[in-house]
XYZ file of C-alpha atoms in Angstrom:
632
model
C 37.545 -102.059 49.206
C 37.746 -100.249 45.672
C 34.543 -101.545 44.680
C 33.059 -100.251 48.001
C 34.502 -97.040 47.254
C 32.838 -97.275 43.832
C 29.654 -98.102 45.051
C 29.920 -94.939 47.069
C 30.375 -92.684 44.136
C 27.824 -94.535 41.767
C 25.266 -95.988 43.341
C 21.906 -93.666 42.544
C 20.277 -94.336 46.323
C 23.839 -92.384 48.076
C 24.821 -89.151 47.743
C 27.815 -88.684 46.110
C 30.536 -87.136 48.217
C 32.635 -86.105 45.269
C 29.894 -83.926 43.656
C 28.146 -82.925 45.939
C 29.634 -80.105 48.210
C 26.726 -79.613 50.017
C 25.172 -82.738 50.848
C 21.743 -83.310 52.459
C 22.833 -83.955 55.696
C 19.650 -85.628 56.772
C 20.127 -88.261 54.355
C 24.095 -88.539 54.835
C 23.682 -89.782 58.351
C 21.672 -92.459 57.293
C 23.931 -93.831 54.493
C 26.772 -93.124 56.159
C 25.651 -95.866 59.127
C 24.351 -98.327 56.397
C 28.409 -98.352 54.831
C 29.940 -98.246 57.334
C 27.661 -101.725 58.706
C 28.472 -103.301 55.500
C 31.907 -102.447 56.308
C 34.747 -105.759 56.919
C 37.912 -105.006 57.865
C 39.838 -102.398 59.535
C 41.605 -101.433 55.670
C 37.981 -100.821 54.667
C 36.522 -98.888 57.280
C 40.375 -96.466 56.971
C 39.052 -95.755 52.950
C 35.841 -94.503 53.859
C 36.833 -92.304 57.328
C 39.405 -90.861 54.527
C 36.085 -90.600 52.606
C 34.903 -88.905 55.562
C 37.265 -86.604 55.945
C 37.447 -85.178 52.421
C 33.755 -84.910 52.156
C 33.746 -83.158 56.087
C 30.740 -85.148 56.722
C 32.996 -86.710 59.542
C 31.438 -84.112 61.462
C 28.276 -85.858 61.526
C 28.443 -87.177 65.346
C 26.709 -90.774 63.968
C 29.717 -91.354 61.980
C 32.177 -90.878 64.251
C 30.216 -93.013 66.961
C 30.202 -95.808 64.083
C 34.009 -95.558 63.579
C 34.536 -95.865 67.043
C 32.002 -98.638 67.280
C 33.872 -100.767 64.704
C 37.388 -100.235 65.813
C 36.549 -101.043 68.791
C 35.004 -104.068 68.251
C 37.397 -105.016 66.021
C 39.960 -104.783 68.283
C 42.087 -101.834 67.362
C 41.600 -99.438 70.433
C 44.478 -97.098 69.030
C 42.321 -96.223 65.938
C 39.102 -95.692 68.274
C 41.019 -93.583 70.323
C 43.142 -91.492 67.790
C 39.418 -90.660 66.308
C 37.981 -89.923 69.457
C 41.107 -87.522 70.453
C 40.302 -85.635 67.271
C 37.025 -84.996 67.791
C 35.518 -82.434 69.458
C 32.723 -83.061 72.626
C 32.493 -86.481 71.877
C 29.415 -88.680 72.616
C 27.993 -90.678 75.805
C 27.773 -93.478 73.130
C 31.623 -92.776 72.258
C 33.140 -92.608 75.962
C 31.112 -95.443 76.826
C 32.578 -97.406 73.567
C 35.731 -96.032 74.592
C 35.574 -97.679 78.241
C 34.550 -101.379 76.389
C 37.649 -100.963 74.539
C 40.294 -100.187 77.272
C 38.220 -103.012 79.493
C 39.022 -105.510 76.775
C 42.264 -104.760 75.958
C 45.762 -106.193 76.838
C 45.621 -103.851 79.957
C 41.935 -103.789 81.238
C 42.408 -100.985 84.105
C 43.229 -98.522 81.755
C 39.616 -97.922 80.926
C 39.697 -97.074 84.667
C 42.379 -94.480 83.775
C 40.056 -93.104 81.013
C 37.052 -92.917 83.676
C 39.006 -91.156 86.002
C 40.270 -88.451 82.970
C 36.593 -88.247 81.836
C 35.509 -87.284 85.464
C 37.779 -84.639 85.730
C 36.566 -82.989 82.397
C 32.961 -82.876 84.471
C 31.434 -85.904 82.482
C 29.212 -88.431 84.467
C 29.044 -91.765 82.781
C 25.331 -94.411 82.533
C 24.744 -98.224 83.094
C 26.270 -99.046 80.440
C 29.992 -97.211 81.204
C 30.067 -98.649 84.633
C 29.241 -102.190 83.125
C 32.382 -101.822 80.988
C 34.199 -100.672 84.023
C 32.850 -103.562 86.539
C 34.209 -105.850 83.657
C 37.942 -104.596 84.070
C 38.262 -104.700 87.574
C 36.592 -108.336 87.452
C 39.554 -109.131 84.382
C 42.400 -107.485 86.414
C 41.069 -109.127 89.749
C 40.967 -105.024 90.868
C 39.530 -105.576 94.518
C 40.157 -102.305 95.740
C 39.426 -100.784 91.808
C 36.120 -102.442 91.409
C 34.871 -101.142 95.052
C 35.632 -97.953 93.947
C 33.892 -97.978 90.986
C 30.897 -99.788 92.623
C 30.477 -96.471 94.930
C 30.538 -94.203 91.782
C 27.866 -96.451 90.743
C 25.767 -95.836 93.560
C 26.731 -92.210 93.686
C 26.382 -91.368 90.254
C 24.861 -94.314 88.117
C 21.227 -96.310 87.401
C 21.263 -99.995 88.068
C 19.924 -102.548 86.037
C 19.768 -106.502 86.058
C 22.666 -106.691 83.895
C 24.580 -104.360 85.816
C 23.546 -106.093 89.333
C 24.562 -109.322 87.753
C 27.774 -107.585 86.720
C 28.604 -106.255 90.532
C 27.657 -110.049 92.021
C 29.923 -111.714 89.327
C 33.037 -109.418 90.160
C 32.564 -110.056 93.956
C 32.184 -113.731 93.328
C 35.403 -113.496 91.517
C 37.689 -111.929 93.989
C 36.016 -114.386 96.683
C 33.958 -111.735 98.407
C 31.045 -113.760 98.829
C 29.230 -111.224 101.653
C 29.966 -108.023 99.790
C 27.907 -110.412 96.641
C 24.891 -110.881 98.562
C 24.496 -107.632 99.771
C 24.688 -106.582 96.119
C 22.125 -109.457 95.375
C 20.224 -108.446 97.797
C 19.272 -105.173 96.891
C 18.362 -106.506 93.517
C 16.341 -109.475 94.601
C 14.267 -109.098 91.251
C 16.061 -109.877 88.961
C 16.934 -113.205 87.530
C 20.506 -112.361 85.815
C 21.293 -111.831 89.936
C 19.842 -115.036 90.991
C 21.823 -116.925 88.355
C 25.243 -114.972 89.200
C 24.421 -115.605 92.966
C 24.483 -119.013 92.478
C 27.000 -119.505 90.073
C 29.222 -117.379 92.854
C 28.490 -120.177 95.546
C 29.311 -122.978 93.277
C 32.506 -121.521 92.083
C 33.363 -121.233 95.717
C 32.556 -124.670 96.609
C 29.960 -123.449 98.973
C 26.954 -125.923 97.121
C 24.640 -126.453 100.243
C 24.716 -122.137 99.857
C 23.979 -122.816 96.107
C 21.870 -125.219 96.231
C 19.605 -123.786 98.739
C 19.334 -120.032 96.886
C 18.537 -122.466 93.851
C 15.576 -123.943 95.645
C 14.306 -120.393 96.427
C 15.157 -118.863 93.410
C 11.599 -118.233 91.893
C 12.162 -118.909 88.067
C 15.139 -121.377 87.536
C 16.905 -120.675 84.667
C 19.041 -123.221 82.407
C 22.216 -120.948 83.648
C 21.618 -121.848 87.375
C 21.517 -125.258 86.542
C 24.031 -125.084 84.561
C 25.911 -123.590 87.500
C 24.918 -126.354 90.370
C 26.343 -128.756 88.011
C 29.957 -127.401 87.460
C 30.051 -126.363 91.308
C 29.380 -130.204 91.903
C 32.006 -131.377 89.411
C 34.665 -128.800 90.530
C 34.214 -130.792 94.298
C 34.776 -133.881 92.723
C 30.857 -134.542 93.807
C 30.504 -136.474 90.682
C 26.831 -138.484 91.463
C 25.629 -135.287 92.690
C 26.381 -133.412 89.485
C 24.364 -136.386 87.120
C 21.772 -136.534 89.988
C 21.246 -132.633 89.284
C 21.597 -133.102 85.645
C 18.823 -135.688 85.490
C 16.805 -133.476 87.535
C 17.083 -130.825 85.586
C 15.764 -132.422 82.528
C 13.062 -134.271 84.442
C 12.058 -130.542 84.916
C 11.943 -129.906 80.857
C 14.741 -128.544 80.478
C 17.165 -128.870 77.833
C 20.502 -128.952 78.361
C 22.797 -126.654 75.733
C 26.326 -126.746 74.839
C 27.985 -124.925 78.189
C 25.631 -127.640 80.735
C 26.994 -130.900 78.118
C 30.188 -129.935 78.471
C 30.066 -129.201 82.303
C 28.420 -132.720 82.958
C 30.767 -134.794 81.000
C 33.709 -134.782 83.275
C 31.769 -136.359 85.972
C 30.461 -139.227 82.990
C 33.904 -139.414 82.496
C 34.970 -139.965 86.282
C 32.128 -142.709 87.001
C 33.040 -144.449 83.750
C 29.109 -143.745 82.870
C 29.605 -145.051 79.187
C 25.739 -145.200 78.401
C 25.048 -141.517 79.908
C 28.275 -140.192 77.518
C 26.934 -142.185 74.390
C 23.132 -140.468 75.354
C 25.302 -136.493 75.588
C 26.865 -137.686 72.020
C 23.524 -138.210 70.693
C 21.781 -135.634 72.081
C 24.607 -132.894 70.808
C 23.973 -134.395 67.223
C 20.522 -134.492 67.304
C 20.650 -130.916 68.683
C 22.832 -129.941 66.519
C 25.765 -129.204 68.813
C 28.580 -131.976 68.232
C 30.306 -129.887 65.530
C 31.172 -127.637 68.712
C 35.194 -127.839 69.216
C 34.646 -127.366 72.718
C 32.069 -130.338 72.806
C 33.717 -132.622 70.816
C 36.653 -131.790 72.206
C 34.892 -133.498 75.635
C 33.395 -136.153 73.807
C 36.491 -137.460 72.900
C 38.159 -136.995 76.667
C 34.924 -138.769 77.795
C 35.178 -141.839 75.156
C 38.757 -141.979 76.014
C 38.044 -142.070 80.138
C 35.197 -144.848 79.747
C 37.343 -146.781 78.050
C 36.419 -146.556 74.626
C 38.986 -145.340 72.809
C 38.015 -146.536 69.424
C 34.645 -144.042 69.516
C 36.887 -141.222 70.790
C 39.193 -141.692 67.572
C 36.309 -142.523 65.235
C 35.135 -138.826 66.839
C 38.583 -137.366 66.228
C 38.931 -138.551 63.180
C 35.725 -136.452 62.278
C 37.441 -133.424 62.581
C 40.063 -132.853 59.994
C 43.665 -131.817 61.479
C 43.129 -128.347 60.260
C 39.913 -127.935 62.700
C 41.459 -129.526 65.168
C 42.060 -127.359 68.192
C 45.407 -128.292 70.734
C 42.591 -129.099 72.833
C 41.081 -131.689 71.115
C 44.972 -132.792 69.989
C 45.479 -133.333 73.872
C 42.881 -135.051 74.637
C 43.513 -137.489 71.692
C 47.279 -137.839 72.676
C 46.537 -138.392 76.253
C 43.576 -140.803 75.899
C 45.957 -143.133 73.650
C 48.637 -142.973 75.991
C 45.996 -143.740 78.945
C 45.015 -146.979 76.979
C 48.733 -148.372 76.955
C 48.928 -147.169 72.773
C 51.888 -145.332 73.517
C 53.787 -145.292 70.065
C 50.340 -144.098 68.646
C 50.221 -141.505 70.556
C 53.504 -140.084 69.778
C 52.753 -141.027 66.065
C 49.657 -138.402 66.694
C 52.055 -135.636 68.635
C 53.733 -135.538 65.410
C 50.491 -135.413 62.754
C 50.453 -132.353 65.319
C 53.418 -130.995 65.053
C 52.740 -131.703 61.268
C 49.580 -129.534 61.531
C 51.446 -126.380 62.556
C 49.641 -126.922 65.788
C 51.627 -125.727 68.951
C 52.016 -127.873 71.701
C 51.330 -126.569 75.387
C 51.878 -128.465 78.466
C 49.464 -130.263 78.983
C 50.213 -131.914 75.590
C 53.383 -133.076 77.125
C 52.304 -134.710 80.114
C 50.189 -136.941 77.448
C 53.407 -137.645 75.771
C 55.541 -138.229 78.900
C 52.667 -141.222 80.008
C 52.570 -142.513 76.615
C 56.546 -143.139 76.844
C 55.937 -144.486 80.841
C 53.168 -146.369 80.194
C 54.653 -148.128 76.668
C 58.631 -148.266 78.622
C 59.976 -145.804 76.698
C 62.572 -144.374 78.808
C 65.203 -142.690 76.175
C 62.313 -141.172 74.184
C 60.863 -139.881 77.359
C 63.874 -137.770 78.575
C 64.328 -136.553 75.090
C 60.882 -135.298 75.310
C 61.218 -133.708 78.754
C 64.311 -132.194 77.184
C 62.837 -130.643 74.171
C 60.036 -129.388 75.838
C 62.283 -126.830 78.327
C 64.883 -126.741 75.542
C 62.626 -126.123 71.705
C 59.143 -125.573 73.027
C 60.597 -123.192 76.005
C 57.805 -124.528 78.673
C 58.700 -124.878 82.341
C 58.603 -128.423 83.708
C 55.469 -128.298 86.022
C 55.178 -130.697 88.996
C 53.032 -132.795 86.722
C 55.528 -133.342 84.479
C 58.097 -134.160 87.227
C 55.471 -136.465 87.903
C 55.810 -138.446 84.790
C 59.463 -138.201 84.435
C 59.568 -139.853 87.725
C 56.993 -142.620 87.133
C 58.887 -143.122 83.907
C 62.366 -144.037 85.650
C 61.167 -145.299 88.540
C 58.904 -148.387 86.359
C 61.981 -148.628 84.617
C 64.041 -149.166 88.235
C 66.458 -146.331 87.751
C 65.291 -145.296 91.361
C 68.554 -143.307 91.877
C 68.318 -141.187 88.637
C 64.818 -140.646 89.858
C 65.299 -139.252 93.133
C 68.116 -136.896 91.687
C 65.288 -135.731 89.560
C 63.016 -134.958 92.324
C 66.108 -132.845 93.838
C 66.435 -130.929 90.892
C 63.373 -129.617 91.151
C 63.134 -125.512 92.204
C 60.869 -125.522 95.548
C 59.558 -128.269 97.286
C 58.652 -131.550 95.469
C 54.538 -132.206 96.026
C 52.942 -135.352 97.568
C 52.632 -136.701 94.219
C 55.638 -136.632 92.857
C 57.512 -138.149 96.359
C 54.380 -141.087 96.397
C 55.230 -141.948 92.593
C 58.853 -142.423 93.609
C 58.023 -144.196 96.844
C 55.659 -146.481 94.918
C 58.642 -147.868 92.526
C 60.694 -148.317 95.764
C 57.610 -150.662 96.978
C 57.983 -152.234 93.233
C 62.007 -153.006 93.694
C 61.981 -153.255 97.314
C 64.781 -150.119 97.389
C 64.374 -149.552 101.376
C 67.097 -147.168 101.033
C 65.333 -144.375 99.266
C 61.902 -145.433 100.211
C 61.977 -144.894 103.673
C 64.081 -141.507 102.984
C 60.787 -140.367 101.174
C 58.861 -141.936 103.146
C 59.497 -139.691 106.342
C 59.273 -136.811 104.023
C 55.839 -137.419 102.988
C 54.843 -138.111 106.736
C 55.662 -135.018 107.164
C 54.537 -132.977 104.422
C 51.272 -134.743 104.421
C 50.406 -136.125 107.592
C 46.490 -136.409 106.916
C 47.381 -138.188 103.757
C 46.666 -142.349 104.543
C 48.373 -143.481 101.241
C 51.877 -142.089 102.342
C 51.542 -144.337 105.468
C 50.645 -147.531 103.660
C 52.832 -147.173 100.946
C 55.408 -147.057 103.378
C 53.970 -149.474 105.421
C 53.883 -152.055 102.730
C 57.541 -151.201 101.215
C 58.392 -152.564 104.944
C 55.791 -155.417 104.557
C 57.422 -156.260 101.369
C 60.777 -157.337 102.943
C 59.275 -158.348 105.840
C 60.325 -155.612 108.323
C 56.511 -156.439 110.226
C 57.839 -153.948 113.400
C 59.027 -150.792 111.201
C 55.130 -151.570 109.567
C 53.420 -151.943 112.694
C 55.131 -148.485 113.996
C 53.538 -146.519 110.351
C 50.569 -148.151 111.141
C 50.283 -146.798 114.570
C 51.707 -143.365 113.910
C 48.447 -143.438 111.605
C 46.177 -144.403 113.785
C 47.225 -141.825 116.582
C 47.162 -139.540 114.220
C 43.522 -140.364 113.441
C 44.506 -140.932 109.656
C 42.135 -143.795 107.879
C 43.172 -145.776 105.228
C 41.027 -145.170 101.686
C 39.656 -148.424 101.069
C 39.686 -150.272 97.461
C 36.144 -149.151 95.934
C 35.547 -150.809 92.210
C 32.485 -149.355 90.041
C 30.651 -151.183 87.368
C 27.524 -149.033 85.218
C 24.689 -151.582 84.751
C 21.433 -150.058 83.046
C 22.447 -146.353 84.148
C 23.106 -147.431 87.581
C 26.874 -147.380 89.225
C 27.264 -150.095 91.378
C 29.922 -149.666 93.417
C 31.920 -152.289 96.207
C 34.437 -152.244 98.521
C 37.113 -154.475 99.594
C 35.111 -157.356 102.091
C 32.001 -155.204 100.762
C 29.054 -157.098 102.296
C 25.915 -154.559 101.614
C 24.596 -155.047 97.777
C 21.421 -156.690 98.385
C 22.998 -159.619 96.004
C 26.260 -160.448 97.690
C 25.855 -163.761 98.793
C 25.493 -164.743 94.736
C 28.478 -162.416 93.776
C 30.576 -163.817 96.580
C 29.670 -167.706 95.094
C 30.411 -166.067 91.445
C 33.849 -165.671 92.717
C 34.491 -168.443 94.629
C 33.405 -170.067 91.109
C 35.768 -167.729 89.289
C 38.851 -168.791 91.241
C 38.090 -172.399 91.537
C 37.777 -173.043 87.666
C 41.015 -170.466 87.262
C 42.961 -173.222 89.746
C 41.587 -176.214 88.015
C 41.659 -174.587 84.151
C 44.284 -172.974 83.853
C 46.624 -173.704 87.511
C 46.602 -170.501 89.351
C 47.974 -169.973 92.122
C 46.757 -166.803 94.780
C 49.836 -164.068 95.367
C 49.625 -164.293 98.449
C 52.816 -161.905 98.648
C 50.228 -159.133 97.537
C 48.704 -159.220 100.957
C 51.371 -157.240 103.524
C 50.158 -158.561 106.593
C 51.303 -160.718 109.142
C 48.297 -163.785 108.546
C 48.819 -167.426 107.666
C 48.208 -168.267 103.768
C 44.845 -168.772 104.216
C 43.707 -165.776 105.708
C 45.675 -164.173 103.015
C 43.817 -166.264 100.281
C 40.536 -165.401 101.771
C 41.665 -161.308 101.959
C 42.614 -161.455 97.630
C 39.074 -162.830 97.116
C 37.638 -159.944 99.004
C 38.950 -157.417 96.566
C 36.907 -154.641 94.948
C 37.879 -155.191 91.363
C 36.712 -159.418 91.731
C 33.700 -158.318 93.397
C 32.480 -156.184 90.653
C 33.655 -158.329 87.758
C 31.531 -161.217 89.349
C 28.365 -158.909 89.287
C 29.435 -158.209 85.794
C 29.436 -161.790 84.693
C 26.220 -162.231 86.340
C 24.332 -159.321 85.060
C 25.590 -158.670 81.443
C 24.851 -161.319 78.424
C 27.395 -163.515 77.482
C 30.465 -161.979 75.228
C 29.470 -158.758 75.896
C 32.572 -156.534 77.712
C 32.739 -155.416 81.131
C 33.841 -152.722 82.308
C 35.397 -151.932 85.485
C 36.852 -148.500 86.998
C 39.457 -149.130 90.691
C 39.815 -145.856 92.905
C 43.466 -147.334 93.458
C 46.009 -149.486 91.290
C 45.245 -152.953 90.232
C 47.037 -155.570 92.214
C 49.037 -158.033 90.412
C 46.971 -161.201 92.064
C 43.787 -159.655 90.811
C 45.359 -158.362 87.411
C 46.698 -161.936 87.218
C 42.777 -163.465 88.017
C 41.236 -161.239 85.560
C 43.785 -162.154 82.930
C 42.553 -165.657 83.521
C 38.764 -164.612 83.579
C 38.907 -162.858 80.313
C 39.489 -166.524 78.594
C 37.820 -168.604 80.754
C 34.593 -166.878 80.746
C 34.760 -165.527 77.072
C 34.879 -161.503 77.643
C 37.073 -158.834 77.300
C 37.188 -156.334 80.584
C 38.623 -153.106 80.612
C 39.641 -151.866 83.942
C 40.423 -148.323 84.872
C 42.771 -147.984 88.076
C 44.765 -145.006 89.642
C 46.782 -144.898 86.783
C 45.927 -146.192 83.465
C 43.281 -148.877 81.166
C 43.714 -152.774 81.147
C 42.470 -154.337 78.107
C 41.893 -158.172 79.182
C 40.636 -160.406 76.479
C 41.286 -164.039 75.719
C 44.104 -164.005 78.937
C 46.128 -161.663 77.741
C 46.339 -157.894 78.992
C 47.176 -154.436 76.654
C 49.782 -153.673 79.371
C 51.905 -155.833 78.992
C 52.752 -156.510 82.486
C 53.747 -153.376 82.444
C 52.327 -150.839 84.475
């Protein structure tokens, strides 16, 4: 800053505030603001309000609104307000910069506070106060606050589009959907209200609401969009939200860095590899990908297609000091996904390494990574340093993983007392995983203790039924399964059938178990009759039959594995894709060990490898063998 100072003394084209005592205050303001913009840091900006002061041009009412411009912006709200204090009948531009800077500090309805002072000393504030002040309420979630200060507004204030949009977004927020479109309503005209209107719907779920203002709306914007697609995605409406994407740029426009990012988790859902390498290339042709936030996506996208060597070639991009925890997570968790546990914890501690601190989602990667790779001792030191060094509370998540961890492992007991431990009730997630690894070890014990617990905390739930069903299937208890079965069906609970999805050409072809509507099926069906007749004459396999918990003879139970999802699309696979060219397969539910067996087999015979993505992790079958090693 001392050569700023200097400049201010020598340069010819400024007055100089040492020499002069009576500077040409017409010409002062003027140089004063062009400093002051030139101005970096808070420690610069101090040397020339102490300029100021010496001088007394800090008098000059543009100066002091500049000081209290910067400050604010720059974060320090006790500077802004120790100058504004001191000076006497301060500015609309000041108060108003005053209100921004209590809205976006640590404690947002203070600027309220300030309003309310500012009132009582007779002063009325304009648009652009009450923006500032709709923005706290909306950041504090103010209900009551922000309906207040919407009344002022039509008391006292002038409403513009930015300001409508303001009201409509802080109504959205606190779910007040009708107070919203009254607000909208009044403002019909504007655009900014259209896009918050919808974006309101869509963050409430309500898309049919959304979608239908969206058809009306009589510009559409990129933001509206923008906003149909993340309401679709939040719903889990994944076709939908590509369906609207495509749409959107069938109607010219271009999607920017907010509408890639919002599409990609529903690529990443449908295992839509093609789409997600088309977003890659489009963000690099558009000059996006060097976006953390975007590449950060890309590499959660690679990872959930199944191609995790693009998502670390992506990574690997981005040095480990640009690397945000984000983009660490996704990293960690897409190895541990894939069954590369020890990599994964190699890469938690290149993170570690990199000063970067872990958060919690970080540790539910590393928790899978040790379930997934049978790492139990490393797993419970984990979940211990994480309470213990990193000081972040267990969520149910990572219960979650603790409990899939010792219950692969067979240490049902330890895993139950886990569950105990927990502070509140355990969720339907946590009590399935452990009710799952009872199925695994046939533990009827503990089973059907959880088992009545999660018929009753989740009695629309079908999965808690049949897992419990089929842990009494799988030691032959056919009456205690019959009686789940019922209690399901007089509940009016249906089972979630097996669905398998494969992408051919940008198309997701999906089938059900005993699926008998793609227009093709009668060749798919011979493909894998083929496929398990040259797997019993090749290579001598024999169909687990013990996979199929019903009371049948073998060869109804033979015919029922065929039927599966995950052989159903594999056979379309083989006969639509070129020879040695990989499949790729993502299951709605866990892979069965008679098909994981078959595809094992398939992978050799037939010369490919095929990735499948179930309920709970990747398979990487090539040349019979699998990356899980039996293990999962």
């Amino acid at each position: 800053m001392a050569t700023a100072v200097k400049s201010i003394a020598t340069n010819p084209t400024i007055p100089n505030y040492r020499r002069n005592k009576r500077p040409d205050r017409s010409r002062s303001s003027s140089s004063i603001i062009s400093i002051l913009k030139i101005c970096k840091n808070m420690k610069e900006l101090q040397q020339i309000h102490a300029n100021l002061i010496k001088t007394s041009l800090i008098h000059d009412m543009s100066a002091v609104n500049a000081i209290i411009e910067f400050s604010v912006i720059h974060g320090n709200l006790p500077y802004a307000l120790s100058v504004f204090e001191t000076t006497p009948n301060p500015t609309l531009f000041a108060k108003n910069f005053m209100i921004r800077g209590h809205a976006q500090s640590e404690f947002p309805l203070s600027a309220i506070t300030f309003y309310v002072r500012m009132l009582s000393e007779g002063f009325e504030f304009n648009k652009f106060g009450f923006s500032f002040l709709i923005q706290a309420c909306l950041r504090s979630q103010a209900a009551e606050e922000g309906k207040q200060i919407h009344g002022q507004i039509l008391k006292f204030g002038e409403i513009d589009a930015h300001l409508a949009s303001s009201i409509i977004c802080f109504y959205s927020e606190i779910q007040d959907l009708d107070s919203a479109h009254r607000a909208f309503e009044s403002d019909l005209g504007s655009i900014a209200s259209w896009n918050a209107m919808i974006d309101g719907y869509s963050k409430s779920g309500d898309m049919e609401m959304a979608r239908r203002l969206f058809d009306e709306m009589p510009q559409k914007t990129l933001i509206a969009w923008t906003a149909l697609i993340t309401g679709f995605v939040h719903l889990g409406r994944f076709i939908e939200a590509l369906e609207v994407f495509e749409t959107m740029q069938r109607s010219g426009f271009r999607p920017d860095e907010r509408t890639l990012v919002s599409v990609l988790p529903s690529i990443s859902h449908l295992g839509a590899l093609s789409l997600g390498k088309w977003v890659h290339s489009y963000a690099e042709n558009s000059g996006m990908e060097s976006s953390i936030f975007l590449r950060s996506a890309l590499v959660d996208m690679y990872s959930k297609c199944g191609s995790i060597e693009n998502a670390l070639e992506l990574f690997e991009k981005m040095g480990p000091t640009k690397r945000n925890v984000v983009m660490w997570n996704a990293m960690i968790g897409g190895l541990a996904m894939h069954g590369h546990g020890r990599d994964a914890l190699e890469l938690f501690q290149e993170m570690l390494a990199s000063g970067t601190k872990p958060t919690d989602v970080t540790f539910v990667g590393v928790l899978r990574a040790c379930s997934h790779a049978g790492m139990v001792d490393k797993g419970l030191k984990y979940f211990e340093a994480m309470k213990d060094l990193y000081e972040l509370e267990p969520t149910t998540e990572h219960y979650g993983c603790m409990v899939d961890l010792l219950g692969r492992a067979g240490r049902l007991q330890e895993a139950e007392g886990l569950v105990r431990s927990m502070s509140g009730q355990p969720d339907v997630v946590v009590l399935k995983t452990l009710l799952g690894a009872c199925r695994v070890y046939g533990n009827v014990d503990i089973g059907e203790r959880i088992g009545r617990e999660l018929l009753e905390l989740a009695s629309d739930d079908s999965s808690c039924y049949v897992l419990l069903a089929n842990l009494y299937a799988s030691v032959g208890r056919w009456v205690d399964a019959g009686k789940v079965r019922n209690l399901m069906k007089e509940r009016g609970v249906k089972k979630i059938a097996g669905c398998s999805s494969i992408e051919l050409d940008n198309v997701a072809h999906e089938f059900h178990a005993g699926d008998m509507s793609h227009p093709r099926i009668k060749e798919i069906y011979a493909k894998v009759e083929e496929m398990g007749q040259r797997s019993k004459v090749e290579e001598g396999y024999t169909p687990d039959t013990s996979q199929v918990l019903a009371d049948i003879d073998e060869e109804e139970k033979e015919t029922a594995l065929y039927r599966h999802s995950e052989k159903l699309a594999i056979a379309f696979g083989l006969i639509n894709t070129i020879p040695g060219s990989t499949i790729r397969i993502v299951k709605n539910l866990r892979v069965c060990l008679d098909c994981h067996s078959v595809t094992k087999l398939v992978s050799k015979l037939y010369d490919r490898e095929i990735i499948v993505r179930d309920q709970n992790r990747f398979h990487h079958f090539k040349n019979g063998v699998c990356s899980c090693n039996e293990y999962w």
